Short mmCIF file of C-alpha atoms and ligand atoms in Angstrom, two decimals:
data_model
loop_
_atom_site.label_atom_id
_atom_site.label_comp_id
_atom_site.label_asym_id
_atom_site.label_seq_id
_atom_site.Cartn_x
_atom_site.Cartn_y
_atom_site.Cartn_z
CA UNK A 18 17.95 -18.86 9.54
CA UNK A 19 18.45 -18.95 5.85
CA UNK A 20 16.94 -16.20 3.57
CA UNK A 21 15.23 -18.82 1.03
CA UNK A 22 12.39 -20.14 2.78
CA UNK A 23 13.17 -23.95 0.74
CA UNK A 24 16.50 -23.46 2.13
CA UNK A 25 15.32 -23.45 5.38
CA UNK A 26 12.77 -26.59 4.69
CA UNK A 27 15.69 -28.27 3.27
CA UNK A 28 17.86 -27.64 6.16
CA UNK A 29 15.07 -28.57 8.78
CA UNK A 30 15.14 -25.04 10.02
CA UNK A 31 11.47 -24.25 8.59
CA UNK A 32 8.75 -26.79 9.51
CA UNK A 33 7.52 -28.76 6.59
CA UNK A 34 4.85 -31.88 5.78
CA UNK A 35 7.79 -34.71 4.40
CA UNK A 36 6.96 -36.73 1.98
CA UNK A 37 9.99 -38.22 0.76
CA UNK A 38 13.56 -37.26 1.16
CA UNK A 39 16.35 -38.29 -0.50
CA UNK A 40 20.08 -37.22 -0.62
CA UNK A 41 19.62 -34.80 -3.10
CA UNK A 42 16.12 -33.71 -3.39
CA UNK A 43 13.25 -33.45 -1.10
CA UNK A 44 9.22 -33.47 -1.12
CA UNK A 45 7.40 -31.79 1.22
CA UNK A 46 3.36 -30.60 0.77
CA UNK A 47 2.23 -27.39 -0.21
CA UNK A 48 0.85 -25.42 2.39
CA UNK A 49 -1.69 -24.26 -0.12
CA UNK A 50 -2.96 -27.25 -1.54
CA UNK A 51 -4.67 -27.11 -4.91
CA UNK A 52 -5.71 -30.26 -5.43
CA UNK A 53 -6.06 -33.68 -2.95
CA UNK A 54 -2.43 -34.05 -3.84
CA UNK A 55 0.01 -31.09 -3.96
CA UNK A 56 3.39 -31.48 -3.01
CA UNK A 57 6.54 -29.78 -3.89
CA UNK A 58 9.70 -31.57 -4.96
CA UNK A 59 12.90 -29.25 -4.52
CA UNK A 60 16.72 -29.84 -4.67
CA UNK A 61 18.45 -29.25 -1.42
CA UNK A 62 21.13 -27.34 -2.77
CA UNK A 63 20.32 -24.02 -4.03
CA UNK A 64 19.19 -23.22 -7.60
CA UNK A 65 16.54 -20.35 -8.24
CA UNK A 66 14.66 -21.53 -10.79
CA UNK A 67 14.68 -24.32 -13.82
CA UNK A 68 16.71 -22.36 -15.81
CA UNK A 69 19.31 -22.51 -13.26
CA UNK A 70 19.14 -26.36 -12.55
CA UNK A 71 19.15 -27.24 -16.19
CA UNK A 72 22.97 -26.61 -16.43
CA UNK A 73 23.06 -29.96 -13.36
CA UNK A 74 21.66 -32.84 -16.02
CA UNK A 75 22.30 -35.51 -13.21
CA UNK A 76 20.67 -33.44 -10.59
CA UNK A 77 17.35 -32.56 -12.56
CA UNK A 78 17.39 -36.45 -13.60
CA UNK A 79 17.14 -37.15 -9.63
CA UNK A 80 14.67 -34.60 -9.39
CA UNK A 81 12.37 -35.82 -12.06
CA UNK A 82 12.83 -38.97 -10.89
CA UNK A 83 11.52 -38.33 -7.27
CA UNK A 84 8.96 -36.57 -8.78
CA UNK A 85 7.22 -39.81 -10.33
CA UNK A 86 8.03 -41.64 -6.75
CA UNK A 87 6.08 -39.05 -5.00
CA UNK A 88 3.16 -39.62 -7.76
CA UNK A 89 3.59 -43.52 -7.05
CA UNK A 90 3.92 -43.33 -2.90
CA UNK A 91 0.67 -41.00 -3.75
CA UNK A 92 -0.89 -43.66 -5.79
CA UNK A 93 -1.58 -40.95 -8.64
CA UNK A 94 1.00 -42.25 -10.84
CA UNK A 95 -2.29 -44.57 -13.07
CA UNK A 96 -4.74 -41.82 -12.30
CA UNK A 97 -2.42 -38.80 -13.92
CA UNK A 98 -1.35 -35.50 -11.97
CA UNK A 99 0.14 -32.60 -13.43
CA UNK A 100 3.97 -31.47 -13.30
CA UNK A 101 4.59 -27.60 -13.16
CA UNK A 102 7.60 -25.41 -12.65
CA UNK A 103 7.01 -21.92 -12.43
CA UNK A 104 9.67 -19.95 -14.06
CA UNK A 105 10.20 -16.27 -13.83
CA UNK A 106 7.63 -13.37 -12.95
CA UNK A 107 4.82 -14.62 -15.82
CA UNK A 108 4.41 -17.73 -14.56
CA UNK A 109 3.72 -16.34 -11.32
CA UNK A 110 6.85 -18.10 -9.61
CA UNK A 111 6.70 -16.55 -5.82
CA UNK A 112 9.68 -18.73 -4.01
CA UNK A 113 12.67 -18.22 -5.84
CA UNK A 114 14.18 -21.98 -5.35
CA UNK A 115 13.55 -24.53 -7.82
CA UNK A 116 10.51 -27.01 -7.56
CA UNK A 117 8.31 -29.03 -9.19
CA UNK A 118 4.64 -28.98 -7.92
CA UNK A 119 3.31 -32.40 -8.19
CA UNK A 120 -0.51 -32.05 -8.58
CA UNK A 121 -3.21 -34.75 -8.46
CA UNK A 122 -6.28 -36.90 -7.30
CA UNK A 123 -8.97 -34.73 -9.22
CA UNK A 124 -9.39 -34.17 -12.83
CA UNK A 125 -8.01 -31.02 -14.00
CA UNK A 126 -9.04 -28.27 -16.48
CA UNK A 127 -5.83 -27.24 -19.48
CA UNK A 128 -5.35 -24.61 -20.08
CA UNK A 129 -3.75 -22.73 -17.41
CA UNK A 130 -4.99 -18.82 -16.60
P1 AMP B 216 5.36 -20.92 -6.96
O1 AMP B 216 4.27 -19.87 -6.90
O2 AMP B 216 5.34 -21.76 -8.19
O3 AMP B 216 6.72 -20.31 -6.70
O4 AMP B 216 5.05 -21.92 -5.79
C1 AMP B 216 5.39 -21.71 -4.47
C2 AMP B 216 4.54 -22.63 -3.64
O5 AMP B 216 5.10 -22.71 -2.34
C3 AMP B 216 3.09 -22.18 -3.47
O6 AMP B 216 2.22 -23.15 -4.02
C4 AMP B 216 2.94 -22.02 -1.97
O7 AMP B 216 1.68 -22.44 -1.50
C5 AMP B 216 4.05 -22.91 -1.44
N1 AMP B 216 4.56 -22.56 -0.13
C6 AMP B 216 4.86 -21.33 0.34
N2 AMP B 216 5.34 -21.42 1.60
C7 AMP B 216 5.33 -22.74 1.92
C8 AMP B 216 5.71 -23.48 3.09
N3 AMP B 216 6.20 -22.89 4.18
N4 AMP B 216 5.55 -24.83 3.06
C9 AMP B 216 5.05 -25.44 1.97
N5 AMP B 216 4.70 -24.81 0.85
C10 AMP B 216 4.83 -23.47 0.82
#
């Protein structure tokens, strides 16, 4: 069992709600929804954070890219939803594996606590 608990979603070791997976990257939804839609887009391959991705340009392309096909296989792509990526201990980042939470299907309030 891997020690990152996205590791183990991305290996199919660790249970997890699919939404769309793709070579590279893979959505899944938060177990703690915040909103009708909350899902989390990661990269199967290790990176911690954003920070840590950014140095792969084609690989955070792929991942920003899934993130608007999980907003469109959603349909919340016309309504709006919200992009986030927690990064480091202020932004309250509590898995240290890079995603994207993908938030939608309710208006929401700016700005964040
Ligand atoms: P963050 O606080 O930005 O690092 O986000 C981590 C997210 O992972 C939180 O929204 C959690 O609800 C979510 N999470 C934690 N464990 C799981 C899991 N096993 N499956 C799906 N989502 C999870």
């Amino acid at each position: 069992m891997p020690e990152c608990l996205f590791c183990g979603i991305a290996a199919g070791e660790i249970p997890a709600k699919i939404v769309l997976d793709a070579a590279r990257t893979l959505a899944f939804r938060d177990i703690n929804p915040q909103a009708p839609t909350h899902v989390l887009v990661i990269t199967k391959a290790h990176y911690p954070n954003l920070a840590t991705l950014a140095a792969d340009e084609s690989l955070l392309a792929e991942l920003v890219s899934q993130v608007h096909e999980v907003a469109r296989a959603e349909g919340i792509a016309d309504s709006g939803y919200r992009v986030v990526f927690n990064t480091g201990g202020h932004a309250g980042q509590s898995v240290d594996h890079v995603h994207a939470h993908v938030i939608g299907g309710r208006p929401m309030a700016w700005t964040p606590g």
